XYZ file of C-alpha atoms in Angstrom:
309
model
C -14.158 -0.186 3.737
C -15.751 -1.438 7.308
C -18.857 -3.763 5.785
C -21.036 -2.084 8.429
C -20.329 1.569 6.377
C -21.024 -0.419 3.162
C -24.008 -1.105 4.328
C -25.061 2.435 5.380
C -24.017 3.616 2.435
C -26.916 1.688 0.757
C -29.379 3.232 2.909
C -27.698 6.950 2.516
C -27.930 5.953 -1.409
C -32.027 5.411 -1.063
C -32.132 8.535 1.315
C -30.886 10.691 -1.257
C -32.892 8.962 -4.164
C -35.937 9.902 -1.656
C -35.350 13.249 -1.508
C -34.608 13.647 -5.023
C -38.053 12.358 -5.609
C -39.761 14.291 -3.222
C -38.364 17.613 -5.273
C -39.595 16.068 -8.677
C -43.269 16.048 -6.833
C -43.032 19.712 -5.470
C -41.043 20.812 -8.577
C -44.453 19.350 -10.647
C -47.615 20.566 -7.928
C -46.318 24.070 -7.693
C -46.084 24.990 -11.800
C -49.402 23.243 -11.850
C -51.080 25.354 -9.015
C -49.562 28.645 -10.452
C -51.743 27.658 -14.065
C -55.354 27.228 -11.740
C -54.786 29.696 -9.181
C -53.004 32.140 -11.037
C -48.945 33.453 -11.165
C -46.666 33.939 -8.189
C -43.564 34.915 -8.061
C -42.689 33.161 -4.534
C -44.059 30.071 -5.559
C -41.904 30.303 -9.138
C -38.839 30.496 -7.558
C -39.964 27.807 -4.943
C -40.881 25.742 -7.974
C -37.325 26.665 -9.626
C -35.665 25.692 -6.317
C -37.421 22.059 -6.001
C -36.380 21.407 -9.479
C -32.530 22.010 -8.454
C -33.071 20.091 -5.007
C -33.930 17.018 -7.432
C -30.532 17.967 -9.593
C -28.564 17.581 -6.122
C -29.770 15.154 -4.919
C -29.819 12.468 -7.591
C -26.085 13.861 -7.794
C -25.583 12.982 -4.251
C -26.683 9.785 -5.256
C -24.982 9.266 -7.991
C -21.351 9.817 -6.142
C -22.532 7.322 -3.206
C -23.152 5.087 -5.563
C -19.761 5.507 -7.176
C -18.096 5.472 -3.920
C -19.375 2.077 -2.419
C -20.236 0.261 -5.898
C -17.639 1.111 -8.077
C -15.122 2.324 -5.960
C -11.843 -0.050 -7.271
C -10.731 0.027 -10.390
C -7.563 -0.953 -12.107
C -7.219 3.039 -13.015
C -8.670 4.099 -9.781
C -6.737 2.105 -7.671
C -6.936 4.010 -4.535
C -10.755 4.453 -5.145
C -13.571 7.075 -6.049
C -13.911 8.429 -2.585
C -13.164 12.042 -3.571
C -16.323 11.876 -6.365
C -18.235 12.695 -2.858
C -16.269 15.993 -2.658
C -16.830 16.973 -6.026
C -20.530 16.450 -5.097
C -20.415 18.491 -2.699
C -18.391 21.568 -4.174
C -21.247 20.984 -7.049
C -24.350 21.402 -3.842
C -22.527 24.301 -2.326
C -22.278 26.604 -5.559
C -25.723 25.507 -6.673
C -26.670 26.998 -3.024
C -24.678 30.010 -3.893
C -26.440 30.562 -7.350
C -30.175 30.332 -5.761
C -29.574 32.335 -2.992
C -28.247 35.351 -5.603
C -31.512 34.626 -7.810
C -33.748 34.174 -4.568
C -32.021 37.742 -3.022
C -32.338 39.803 -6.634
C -35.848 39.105 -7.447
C -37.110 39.260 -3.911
C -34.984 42.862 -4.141
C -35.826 43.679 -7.354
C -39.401 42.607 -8.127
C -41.094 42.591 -5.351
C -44.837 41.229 -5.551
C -47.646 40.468 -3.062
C -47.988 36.923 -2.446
C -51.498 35.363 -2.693
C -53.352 33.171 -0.100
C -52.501 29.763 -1.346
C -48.858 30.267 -1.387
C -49.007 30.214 2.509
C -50.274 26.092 2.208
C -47.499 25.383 -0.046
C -45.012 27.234 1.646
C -45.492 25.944 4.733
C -45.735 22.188 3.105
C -42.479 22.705 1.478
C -40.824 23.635 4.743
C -42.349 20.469 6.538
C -40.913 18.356 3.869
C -37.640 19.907 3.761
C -36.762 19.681 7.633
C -37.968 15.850 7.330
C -35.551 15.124 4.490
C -32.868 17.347 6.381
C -33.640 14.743 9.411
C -34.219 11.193 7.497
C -30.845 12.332 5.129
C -28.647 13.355 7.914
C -29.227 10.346 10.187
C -27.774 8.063 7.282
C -25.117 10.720 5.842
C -23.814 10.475 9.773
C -23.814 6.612 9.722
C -22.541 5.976 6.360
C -19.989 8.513 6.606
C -21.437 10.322 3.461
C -20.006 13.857 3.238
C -21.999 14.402 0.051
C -25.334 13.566 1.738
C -23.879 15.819 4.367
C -23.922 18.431 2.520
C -27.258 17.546 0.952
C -28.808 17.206 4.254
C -27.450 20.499 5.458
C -28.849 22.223 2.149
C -31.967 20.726 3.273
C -32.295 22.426 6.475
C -31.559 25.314 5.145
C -34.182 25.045 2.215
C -36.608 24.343 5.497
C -35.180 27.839 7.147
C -35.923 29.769 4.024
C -38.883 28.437 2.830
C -39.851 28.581 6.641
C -38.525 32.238 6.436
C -40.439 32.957 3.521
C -43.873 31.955 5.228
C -43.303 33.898 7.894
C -42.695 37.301 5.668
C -45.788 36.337 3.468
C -48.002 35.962 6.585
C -46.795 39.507 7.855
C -46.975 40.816 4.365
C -51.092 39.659 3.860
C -51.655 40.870 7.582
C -49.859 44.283 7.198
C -49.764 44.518 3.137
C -46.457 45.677 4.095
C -43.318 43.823 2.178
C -39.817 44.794 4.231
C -40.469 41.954 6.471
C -40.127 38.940 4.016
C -36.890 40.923 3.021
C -35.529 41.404 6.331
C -36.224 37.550 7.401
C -34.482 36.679 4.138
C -31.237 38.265 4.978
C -30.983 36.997 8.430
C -31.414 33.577 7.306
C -29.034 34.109 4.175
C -25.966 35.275 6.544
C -26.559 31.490 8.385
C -26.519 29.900 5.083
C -23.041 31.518 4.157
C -21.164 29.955 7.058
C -22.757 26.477 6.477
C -21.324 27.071 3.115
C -17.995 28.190 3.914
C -18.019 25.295 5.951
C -18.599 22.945 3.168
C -16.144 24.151 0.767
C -13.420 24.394 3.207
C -13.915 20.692 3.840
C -14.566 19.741 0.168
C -10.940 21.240 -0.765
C -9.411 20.187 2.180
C -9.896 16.653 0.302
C -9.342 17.041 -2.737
C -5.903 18.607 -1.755
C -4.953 15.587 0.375
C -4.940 17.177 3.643
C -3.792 15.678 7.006
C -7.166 14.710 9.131
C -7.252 16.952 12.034
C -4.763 16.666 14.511
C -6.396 15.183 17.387
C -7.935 12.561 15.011
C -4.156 11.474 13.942
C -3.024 11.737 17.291
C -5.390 9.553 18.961
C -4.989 7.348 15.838
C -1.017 7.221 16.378
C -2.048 6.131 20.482
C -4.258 3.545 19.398
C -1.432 1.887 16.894
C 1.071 2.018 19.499
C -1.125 0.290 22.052
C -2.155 -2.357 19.593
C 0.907 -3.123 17.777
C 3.221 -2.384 21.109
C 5.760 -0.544 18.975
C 6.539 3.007 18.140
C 5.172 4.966 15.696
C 8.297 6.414 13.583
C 5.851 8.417 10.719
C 2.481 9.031 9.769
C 1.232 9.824 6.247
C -2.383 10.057 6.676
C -4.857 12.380 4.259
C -8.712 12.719 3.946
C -10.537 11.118 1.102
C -13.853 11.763 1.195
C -15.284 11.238 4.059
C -12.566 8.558 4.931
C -9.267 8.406 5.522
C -5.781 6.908 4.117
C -2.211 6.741 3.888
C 0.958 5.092 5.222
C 1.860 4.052 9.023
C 5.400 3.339 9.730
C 6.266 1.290 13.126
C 9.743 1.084 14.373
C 10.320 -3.113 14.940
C 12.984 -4.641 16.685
C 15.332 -5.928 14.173
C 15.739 -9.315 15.637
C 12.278 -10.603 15.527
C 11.243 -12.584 12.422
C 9.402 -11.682 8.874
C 6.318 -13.992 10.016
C 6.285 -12.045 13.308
C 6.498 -8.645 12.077
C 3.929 -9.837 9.777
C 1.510 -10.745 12.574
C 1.982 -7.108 14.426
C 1.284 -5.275 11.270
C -1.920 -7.569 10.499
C -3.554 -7.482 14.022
C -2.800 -3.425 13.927
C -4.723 -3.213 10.954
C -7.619 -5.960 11.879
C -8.183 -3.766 15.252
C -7.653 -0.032 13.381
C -10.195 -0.616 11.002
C -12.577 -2.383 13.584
C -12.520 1.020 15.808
C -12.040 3.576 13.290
C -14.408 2.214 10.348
C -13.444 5.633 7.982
C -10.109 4.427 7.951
C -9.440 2.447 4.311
C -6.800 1.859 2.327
C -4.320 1.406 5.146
C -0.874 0.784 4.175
C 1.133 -0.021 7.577
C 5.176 -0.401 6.907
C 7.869 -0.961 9.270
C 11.355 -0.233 10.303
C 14.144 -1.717 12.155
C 14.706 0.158 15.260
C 18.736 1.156 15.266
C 19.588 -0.147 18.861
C 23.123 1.614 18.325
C 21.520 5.306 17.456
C 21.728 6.706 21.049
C 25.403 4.942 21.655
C 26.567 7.124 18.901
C 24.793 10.464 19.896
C 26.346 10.002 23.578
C 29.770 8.922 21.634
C 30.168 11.910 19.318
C 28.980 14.237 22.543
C 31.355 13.143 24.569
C 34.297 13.430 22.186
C 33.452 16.880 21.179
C 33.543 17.718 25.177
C 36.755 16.440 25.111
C 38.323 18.312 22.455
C 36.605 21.525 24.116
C 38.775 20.805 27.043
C 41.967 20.103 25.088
């Protein structure tokens, strides 16, 4: 892994330890302002929410840890970078659970929200969006999709919470509640496709798929520039937020071991310099067959031949 990711990752580590933190506080002032200022039912499930934000997001932490600490093993060989997938799946469902519970009791048991919810509310949107920018600067850096995903849950705490001032305002103004309701759904079909999003990359992973195409391509141009062969295969898959797999270059047959040996290093030295997800690189090579077009222009020709005859 590129030593400047490595040290990212640290930093994405203490992000997510931050916002984990932060939740714990919320998760504690909100039960605590519900026993002196009396019961609400906004501010409950607020309260319930901040208390799985902290769940996440020592989980987040807890896989970046794994992934740049412990991330060789004699069983893991290959590493732990897919324990940041499993993170995410984990964030994404969690999302999915409190956006049924927020939906059904809003639905369900509706109640009027009292004056000092609109303080807290608006406190816990503030602090959300500042996570969502303080956690997505380092997931970006540090290549983190697990604080990716945590960041992105972030923003869309800030949206909802955000959402749900705006419908308790209009509700006190106009004692009227189908406006929380209706800013609720609109922000609820935005948080599906971030999902969606999420889980499509998560099991992309963990099923070893190919990076996207133009990322292998431009990979495959930058090889053959470098190593000034030709790229015969590519096995490349995601892993996390990085990627690995097997390169195989086509070398002319009469150049020596120690030579080969110097175009495969270099490659390798210059890949992982200008593509830092890139890790566990294996780069093999092949003898070019010099006498593979001879025979294709050969066998064509005799086949004309005996056309003719």
């Amino acid at each position: 892994m590129h030593v400047t990711i490595i040290r990212n990752r640290e930093q994405a580590f203490k992000a997510a330890l931050t916002a984990g933190l932060l939740s714990i506080i919320f998760a504690v002032i909100e039960p605590l302002t519900m026993i002196i200022m009396g019961y609400s039912s906004i501010i409950f499930a607020d309260a319930m929410h901040s208390f799985l934000d902290a769940v996440m997001s020592f989980a987040t932490a807890l896989s970046i840890y794994i992934t740049f600490k412990k991330r060789f093993s004699s069983k893991f060989p290959w590493g732990l970078y897919k324990i940041e997938n499993l993170a995410s799946l984990f964030i994404a469902f969690i999302t999915i659970y409190f956006i049924i519970i927020i939906i059904t009791q809003t639905v369900l048991n509706p109640s009027k929200t009292p004056l000092y919810a609109l303080p807290l509310l608006l406190a816990g949107a503030s602090a959300s969006y500042s996570m969502y920018k303080y956690e997505i600067k380092w997931a970006r850096r540090a290549r983190s999709s697990s604080l990716l995903a945590d960041a992105s849950h972030a923003k869309i705490d800030a949206y909802i919470t955000l959402a749900a001032f705006m419908g308790a305002l209009v509700e006190i103004i106009t004692n009227v509640l189908i406006f929380q309701l209706i800013i609720l759904f609109m922000i609820t079909l935005y948080i599906i496709m971030d999902i969606i999003h999420i889980l499509k990359e998560s099991f992309l992973s963990l099923l070893d798929a190919t990076p996207p195409e133009e990322k292998v391509i431009d990979i495959i141009k930058t090889v053959e520039e470098i190593s000034g062969t030709k790229v015969a295969k590519t096995m490349l898959k995601r892993a996390g937020s990085f990627i690995m797999g097997t390169i195989i270059l086509e070398i002319d047959p009469l150049i020596t071991l120690k030579e080969a040996h110097k175009i495969v290093m270099r490659t390798k030295r210059k890949l992982y310099s200008k593509y830092p997800e890139i890790t566990n690189l294996i780069i093999a090579i092949k003898p070019i067959n010099k006498y593979e077009n001879y025979s294709t222009t050969y066998i064509t020709i005799k086949n004309n031949l005996n056309k003719l005859t």
